[in-house]
mmCIF file of C-alpha atoms and ligand atoms in Angstrom:
data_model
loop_
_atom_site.group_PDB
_atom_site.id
_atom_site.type_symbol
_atom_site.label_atom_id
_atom_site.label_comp_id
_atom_site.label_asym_id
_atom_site.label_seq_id
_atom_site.Cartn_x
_atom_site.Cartn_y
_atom_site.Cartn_z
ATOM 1 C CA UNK A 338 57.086 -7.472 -10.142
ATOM 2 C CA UNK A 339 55.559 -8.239 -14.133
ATOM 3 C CA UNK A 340 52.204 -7.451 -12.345
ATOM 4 C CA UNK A 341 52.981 -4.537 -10.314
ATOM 5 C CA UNK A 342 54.958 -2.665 -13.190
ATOM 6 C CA UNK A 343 51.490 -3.673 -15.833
ATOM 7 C CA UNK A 344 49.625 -2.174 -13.318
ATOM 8 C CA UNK A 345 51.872 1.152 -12.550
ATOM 9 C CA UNK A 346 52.434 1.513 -16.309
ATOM 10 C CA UNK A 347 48.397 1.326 -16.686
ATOM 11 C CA UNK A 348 48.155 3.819 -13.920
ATOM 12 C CA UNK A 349 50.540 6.224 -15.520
ATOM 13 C CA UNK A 350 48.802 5.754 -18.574
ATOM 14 C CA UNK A 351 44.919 6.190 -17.320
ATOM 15 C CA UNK A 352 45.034 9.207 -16.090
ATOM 16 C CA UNK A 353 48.417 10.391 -18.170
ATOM 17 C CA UNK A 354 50.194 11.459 -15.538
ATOM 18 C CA UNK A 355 52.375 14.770 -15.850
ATOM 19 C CA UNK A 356 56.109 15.714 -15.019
ATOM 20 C CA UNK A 357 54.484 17.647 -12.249
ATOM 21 C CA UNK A 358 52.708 15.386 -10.617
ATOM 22 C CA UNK A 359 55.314 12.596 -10.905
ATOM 23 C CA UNK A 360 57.166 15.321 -8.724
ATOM 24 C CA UNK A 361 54.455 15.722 -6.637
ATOM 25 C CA UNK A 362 54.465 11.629 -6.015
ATOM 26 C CA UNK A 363 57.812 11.490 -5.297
ATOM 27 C CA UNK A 364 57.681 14.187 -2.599
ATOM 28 C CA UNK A 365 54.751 12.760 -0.870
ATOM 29 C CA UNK A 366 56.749 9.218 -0.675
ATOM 30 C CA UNK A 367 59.642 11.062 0.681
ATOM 31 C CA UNK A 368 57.647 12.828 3.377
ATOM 32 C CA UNK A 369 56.468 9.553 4.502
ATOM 33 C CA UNK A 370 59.744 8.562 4.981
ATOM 34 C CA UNK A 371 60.983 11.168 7.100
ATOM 35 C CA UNK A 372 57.491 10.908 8.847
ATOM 36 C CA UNK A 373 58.905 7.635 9.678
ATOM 37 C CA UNK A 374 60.605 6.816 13.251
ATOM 38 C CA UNK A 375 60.506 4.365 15.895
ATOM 39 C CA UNK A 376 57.536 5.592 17.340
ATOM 40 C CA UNK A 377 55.679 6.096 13.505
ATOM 41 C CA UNK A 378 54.948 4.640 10.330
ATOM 42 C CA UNK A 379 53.281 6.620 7.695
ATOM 43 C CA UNK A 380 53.724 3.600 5.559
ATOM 44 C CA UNK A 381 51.304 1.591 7.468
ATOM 45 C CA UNK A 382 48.960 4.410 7.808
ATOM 46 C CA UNK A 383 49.016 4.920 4.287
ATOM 47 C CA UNK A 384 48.326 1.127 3.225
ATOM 48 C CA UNK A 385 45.389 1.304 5.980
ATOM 49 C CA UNK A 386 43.678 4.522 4.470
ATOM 50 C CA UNK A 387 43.800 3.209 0.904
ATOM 51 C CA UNK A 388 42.157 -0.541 2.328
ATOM 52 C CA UNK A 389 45.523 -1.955 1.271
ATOM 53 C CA UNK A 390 45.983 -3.578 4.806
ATOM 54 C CA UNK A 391 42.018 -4.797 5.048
ATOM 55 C CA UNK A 392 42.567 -6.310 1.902
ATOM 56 C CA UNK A 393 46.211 -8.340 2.650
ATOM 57 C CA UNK A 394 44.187 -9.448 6.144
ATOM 58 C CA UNK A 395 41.167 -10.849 4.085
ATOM 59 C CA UNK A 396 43.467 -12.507 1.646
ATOM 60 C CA UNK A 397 45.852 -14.069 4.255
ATOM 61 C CA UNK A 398 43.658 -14.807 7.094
ATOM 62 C CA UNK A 399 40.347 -16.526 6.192
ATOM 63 C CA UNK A 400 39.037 -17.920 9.105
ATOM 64 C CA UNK A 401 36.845 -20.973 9.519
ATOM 65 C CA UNK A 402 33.548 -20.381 10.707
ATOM 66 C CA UNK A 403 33.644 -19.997 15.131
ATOM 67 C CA UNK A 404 37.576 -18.444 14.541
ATOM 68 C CA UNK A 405 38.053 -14.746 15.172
ATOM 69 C CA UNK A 406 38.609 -12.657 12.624
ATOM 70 C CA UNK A 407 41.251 -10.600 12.319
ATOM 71 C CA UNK A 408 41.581 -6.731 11.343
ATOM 72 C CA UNK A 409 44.650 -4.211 11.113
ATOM 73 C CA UNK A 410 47.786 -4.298 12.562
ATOM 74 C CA UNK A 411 47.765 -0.714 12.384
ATOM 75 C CA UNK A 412 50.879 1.221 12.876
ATOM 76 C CA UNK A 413 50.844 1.959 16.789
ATOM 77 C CA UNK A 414 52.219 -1.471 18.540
ATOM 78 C CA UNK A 415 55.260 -1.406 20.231
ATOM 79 C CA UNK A 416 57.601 -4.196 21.062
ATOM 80 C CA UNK A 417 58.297 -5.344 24.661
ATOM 81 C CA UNK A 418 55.587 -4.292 26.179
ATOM 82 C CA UNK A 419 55.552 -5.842 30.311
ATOM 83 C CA UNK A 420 53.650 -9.386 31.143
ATOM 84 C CA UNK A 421 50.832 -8.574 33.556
ATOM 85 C CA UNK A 422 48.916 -10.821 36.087
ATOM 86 C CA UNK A 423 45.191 -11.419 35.202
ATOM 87 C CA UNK A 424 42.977 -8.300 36.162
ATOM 88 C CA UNK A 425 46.427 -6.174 36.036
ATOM 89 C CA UNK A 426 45.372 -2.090 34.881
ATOM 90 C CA UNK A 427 47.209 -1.369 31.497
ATOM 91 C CA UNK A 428 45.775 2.586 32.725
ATOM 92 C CA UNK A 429 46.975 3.053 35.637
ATOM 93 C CA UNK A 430 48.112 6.694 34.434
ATOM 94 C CA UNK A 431 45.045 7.182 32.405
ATOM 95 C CA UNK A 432 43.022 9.220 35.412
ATOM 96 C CA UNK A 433 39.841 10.027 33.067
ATOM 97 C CA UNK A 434 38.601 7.486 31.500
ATOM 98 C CA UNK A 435 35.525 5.082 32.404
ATOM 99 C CA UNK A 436 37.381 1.852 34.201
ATOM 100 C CA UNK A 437 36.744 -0.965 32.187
ATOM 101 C CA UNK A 438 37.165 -4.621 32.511
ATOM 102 C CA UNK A 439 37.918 -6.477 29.464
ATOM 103 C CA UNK A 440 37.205 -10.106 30.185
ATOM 104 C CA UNK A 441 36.808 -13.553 28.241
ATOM 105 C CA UNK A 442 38.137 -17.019 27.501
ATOM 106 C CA UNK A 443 40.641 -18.242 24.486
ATOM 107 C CA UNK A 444 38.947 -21.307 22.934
ATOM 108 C CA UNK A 445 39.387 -23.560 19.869
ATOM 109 C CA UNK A 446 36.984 -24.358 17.164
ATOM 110 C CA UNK A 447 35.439 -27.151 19.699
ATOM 111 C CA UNK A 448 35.355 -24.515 22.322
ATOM 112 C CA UNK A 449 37.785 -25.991 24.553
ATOM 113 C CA UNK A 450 39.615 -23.292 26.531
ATOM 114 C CA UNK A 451 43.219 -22.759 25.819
ATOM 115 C CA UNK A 452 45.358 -22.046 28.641
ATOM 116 C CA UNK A 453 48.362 -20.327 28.752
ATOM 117 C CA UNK A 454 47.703 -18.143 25.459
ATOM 118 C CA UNK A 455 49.554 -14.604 24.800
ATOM 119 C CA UNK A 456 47.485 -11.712 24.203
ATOM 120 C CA UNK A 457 48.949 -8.706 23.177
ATOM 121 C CA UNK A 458 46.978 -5.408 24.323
ATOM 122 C CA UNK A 459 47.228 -2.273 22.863
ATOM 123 C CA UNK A 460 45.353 0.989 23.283
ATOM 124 C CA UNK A 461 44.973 4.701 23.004
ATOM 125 C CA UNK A 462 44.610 6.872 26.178
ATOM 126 C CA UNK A 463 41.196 9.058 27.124
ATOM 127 C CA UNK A 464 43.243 11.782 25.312
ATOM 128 C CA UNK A 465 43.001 9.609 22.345
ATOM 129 C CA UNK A 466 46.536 9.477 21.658
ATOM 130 C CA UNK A 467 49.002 6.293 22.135
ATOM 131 C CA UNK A 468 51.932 6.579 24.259
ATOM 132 C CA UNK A 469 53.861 6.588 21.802
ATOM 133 C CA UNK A 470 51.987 10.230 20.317
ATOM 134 C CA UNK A 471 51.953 11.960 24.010
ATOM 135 C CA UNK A 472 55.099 14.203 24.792
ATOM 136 C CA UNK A 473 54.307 13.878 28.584
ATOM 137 C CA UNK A 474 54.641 10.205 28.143
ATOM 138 C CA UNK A 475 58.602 9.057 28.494
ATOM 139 C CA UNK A 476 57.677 4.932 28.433
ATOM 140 C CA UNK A 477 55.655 2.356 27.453
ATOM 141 C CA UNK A 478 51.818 3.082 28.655
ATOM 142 C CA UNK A 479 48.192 1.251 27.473
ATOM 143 C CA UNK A 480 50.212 -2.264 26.743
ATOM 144 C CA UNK A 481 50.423 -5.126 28.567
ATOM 145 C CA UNK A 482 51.056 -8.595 27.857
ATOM 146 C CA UNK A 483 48.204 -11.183 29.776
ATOM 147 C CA UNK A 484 48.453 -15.201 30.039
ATOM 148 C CA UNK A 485 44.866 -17.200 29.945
ATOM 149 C CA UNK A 486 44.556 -19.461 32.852
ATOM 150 C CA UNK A 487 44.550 -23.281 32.954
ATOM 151 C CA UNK A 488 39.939 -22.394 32.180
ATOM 152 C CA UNK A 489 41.365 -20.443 29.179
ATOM 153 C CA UNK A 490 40.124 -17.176 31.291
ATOM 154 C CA UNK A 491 41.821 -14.218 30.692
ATOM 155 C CA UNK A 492 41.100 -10.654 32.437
ATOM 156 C CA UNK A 493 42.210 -7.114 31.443
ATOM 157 C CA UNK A 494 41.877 -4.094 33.468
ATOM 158 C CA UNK A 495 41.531 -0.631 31.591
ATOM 159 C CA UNK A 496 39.726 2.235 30.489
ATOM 160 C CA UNK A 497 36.999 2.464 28.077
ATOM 161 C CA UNK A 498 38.584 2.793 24.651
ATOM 162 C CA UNK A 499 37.843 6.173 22.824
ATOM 163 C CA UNK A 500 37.491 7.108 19.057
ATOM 164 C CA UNK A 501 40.558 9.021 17.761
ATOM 165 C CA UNK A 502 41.660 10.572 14.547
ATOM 166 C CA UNK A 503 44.488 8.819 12.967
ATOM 167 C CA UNK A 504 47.984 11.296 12.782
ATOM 168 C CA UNK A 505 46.592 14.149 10.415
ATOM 169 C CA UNK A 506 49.955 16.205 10.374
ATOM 170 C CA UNK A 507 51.960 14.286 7.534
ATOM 171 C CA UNK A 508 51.078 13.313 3.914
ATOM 172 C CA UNK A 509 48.437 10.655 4.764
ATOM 173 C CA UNK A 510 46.448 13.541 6.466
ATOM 174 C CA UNK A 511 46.788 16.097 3.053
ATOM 175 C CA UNK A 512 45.539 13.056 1.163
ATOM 176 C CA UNK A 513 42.532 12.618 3.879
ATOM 177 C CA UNK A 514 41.991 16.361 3.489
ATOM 178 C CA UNK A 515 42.527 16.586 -0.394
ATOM 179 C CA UNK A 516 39.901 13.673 -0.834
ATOM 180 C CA UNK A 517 37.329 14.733 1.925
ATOM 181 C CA UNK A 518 37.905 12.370 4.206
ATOM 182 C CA UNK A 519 37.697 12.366 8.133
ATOM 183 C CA UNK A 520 40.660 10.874 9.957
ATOM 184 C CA UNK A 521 38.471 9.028 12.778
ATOM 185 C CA UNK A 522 38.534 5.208 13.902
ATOM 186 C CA UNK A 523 35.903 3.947 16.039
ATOM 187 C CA UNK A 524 36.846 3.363 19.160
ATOM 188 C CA UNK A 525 38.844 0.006 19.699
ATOM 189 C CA UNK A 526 41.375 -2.349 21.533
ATOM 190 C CA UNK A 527 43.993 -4.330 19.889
ATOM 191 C CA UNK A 528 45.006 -7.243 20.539
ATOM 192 C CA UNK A 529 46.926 -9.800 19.481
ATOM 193 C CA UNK A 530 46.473 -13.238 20.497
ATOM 194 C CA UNK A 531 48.349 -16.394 20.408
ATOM 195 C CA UNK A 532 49.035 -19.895 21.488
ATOM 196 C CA UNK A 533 51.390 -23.172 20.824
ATOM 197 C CA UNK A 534 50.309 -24.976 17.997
ATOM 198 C CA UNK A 535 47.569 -22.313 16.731
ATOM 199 C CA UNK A 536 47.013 -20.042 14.243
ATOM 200 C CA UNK A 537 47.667 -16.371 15.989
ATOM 201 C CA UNK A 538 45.237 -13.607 15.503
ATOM 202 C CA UNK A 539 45.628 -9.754 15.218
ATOM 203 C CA UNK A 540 42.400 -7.755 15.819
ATOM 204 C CA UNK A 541 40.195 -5.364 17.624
ATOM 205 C CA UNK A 542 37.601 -5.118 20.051
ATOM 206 C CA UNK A 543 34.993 -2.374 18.711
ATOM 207 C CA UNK A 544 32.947 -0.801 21.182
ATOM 208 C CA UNK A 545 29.224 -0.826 19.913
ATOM 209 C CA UNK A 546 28.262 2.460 20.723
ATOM 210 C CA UNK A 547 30.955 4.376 18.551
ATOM 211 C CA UNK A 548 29.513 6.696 16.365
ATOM 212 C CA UNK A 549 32.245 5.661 13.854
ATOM 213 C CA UNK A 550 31.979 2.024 13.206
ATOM 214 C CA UNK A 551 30.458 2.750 9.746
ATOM 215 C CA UNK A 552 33.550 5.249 8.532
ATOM 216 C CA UNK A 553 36.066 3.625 10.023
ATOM 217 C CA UNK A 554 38.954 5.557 8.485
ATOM 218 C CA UNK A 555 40.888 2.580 7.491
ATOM 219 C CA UNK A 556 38.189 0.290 6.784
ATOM 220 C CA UNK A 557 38.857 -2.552 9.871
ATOM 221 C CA UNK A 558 35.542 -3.121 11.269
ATOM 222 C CA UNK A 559 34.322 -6.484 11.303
ATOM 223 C CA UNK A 560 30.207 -7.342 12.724
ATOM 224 C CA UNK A 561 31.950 -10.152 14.811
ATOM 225 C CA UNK A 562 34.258 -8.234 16.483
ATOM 226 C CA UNK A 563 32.388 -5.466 17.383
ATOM 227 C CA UNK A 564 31.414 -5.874 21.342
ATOM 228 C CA UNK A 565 29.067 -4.247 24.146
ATOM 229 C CA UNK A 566 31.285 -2.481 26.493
ATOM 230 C CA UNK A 567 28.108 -2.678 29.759
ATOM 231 C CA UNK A 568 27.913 -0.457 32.464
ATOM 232 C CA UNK A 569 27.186 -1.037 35.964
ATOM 233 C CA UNK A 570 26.660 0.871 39.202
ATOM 234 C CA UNK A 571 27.424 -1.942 41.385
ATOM 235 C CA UNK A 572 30.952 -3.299 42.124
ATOM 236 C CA UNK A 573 30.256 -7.240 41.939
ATOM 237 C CA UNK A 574 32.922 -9.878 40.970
ATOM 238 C CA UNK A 575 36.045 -9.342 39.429
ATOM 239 C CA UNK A 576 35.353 -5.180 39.662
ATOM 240 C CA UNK A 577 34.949 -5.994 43.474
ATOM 241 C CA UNK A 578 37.327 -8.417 43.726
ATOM 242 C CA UNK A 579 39.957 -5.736 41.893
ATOM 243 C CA UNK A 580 38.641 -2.790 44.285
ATOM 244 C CA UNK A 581 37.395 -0.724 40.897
ATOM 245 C CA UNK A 582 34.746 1.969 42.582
ATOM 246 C CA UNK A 583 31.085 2.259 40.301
ATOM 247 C CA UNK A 584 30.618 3.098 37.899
ATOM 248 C CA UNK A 585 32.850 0.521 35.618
ATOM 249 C CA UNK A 586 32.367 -0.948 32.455
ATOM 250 C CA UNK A 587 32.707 -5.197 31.318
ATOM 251 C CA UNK A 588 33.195 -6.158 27.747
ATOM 252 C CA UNK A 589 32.719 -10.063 27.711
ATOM 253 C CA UNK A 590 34.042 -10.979 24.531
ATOM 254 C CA UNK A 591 36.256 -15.083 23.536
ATOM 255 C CA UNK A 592 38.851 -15.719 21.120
ATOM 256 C CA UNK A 593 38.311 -18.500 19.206
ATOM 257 C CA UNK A 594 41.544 -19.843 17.275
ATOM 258 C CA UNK A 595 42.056 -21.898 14.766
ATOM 259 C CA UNK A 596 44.775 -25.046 14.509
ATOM 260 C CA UNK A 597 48.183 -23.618 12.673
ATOM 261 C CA UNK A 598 48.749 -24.848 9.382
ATOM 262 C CA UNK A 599 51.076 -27.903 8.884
ATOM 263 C CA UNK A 600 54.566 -26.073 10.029
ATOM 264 C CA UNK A 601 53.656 -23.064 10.003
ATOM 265 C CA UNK A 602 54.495 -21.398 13.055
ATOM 266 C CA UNK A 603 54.297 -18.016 12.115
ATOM 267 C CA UNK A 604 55.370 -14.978 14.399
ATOM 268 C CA UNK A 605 52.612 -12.549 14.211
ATOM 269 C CA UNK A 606 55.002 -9.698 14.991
ATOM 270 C CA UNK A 607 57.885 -10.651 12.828
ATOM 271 C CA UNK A 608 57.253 -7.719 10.254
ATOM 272 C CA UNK A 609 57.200 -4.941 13.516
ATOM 273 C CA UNK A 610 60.471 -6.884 14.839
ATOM 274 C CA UNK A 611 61.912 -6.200 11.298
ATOM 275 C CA UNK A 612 60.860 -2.633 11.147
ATOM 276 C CA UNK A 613 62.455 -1.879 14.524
ATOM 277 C CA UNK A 614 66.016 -3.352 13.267
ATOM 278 C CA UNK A 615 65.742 -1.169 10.505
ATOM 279 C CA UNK A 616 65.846 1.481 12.868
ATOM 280 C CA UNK A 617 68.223 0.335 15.189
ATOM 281 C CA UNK A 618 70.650 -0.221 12.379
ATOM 282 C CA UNK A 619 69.910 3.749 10.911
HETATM 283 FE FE1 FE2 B 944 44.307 1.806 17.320
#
C-alpha cells in the first residue's frame, strides 16, 4: 500500500491532475463496475489493455526452458464448463467455421507424457463473439473440459479460431478510442492446463496466419505459443476416424509442464471461482 499510494501521489502530481478530471476518473471506475456481471469483467479487460495482466504473468510464471509459457487469463472463461471424450466438438453449434482439430501430448521437462491432465478450452465462435457475448446463445458453448490419455495424447475437435475485437461498448473501448487504439486480438484458443503434482498453465494457442499477432490488443502473444493451424483436403486419421468431411484444419501443438513448487498446489482458477461468489452473494 506505501508503494501504491508513492506512486498514485506521483501520478497526481506529474501531470497535476484537476477537480475535473478526478471526476472524470471516478466515473470511468464506476462504469466499469456496472459493466461488470457474471458474464463480464471490465476490470480484467482493463488490466489486459494497459499490459497490467502480461506483466503479473511474466512476474509470476517464469518458466524453465522446454515449459509452456503462459499468457492472459483474459476475462471470458466460465466455470463448469462439461468434460468431453478425446476428439469430442466444443462447435457443434458453430455451422461456419473451418473444422479444426486441435491435437498434441502433455509432457514434462524430460518429455515424458502425462496422462490424465485437465485442459481447460475456451474459445470465441466464427461470429467472433464468446457464448457468453451472443444473445441467441442461452448456455455454455466453445468450452469443454478434455483428459490426456495414459500416451499423454489429448485431442480437441473445433473450429478454426478467428480474430475478434475485445468488448468496445464500455469505458475500456472510449479509452481504446481516446488513445487510437484498435480493439483486435489475434486469433487464439485458451486453454488451461493442469495435472497432479505440476505447475498448471494458462495460455493460448495463436494461429500463425493472423494478421494481428503483432498488435495484439492486450499484449499476450508469445513466439512459442504461436502455432500452424494446416489444412488438408484429405480426411486421414483422427479427421477420418471422427467423420470430419475436407477440408479441415490440424494444429499439432504439446504442453510441456513444469514440477509444482514445494506445496504449492495452486488452483489456477481460484481468482474466477472468487469472482463468481461475489456475484452470487450480490
Ligand atoms: Fe479470447
Amino acid at each position: 500500500m506505501l508503494s501504491l499510494v508513492t506512486h498514485l501521489h506521483a501520478f497526481v502530481k506529474e501531470v497535476a491532475l484537476t477537480e475535473t478530471e478526478w471526476w472524470k476518473a471516478i466515473e470511468i471506475l464506476t462504469q466499469a463496475g456496472y459493466k461488470c456481471s457474471d458474464k463480464r469483467q471490465e476490470f480484467i479487460l482493463f488490466s489486459d489493455t494497459l499490459g497490467v495482466s502480461m506483466v503479473v504473468d511474466l512476474l509470476s510464471h517464469r518458466k524453465p526452458e522446454g515449459a509452456t509459457e503462459s499468457t492472459v487469463f483474459g476475462p471470458f472463461h466460465r466455470l463448469g464448463a462439461p468434460e468431453m471424450p478425446p476428439g469430442a466438438n466444443i462447435a457443434s453449434l458453430d455451422k461456419s467455421g473451418m473444422p479444426t482439430l486441435v491435437r498434441g501430448r502433455v509432457l514434462d521437462l524430460e518429455g515424458r507424457p502425462i496422462a490424465g491432465a485437465l485442459l481447460d478450452v475456451w474459445q470465441a465462435q466464427t461470429s467472433g463473439l464468446y457464448d457468453s457475448q451472443d444473445p441467441s446463445l442461452d448456455g455454455l458453448h466453445m468450452r469443454g473440459k478434455f483428459r490426456s490419455d495414459d500416451k499423454g495424447r489429448y485431442l480437441v475437435r473445433t473450429v478454426r479460431p478467428v480474430h475478434y475485437p475485445i468488448p468496445s461498448d464500455g469505458p475500456v473501448g472510449a479509452m481504446l478510442a481516446a488513445t487510437a487504439r484498435h480493439p483486435w486480438r489475434p486469433a487464439h484458443i485458451h486453454f488451461v492446463v493442469s495435472a497432479e503434482g505440476y505447475e498448471p498453465v494458462t495460455t493460448h494457442l495463436f494461429d500463425s496466419a493472423d494478421p494481428y499477432l503483432e498488435s495484439d490488443a492486450v499484449f499476450a502473444v508469445k513466439d512459442s505459443l504461436i502455432c500452424d493451424f494446416v489444412r488438408h483436403e484429405r480426411a486421414e486419421g483422427h479427421a477420418r476416424a471422427l467423420g470430419i468431411a475436407p477440408p479441415y484444419l490440424t494444429a499439432d501443438f504439446d504442453f510441456v509442464l513444469k514440477p509444482a513448487a514445494e506445496g504449492a498446489a495452486r488452483d489456477p482458477l481460484e481468482g474466477q471461482k472468487r469472482l463468481a461468489a461475489l456475484g452470487a452473494a450480490a
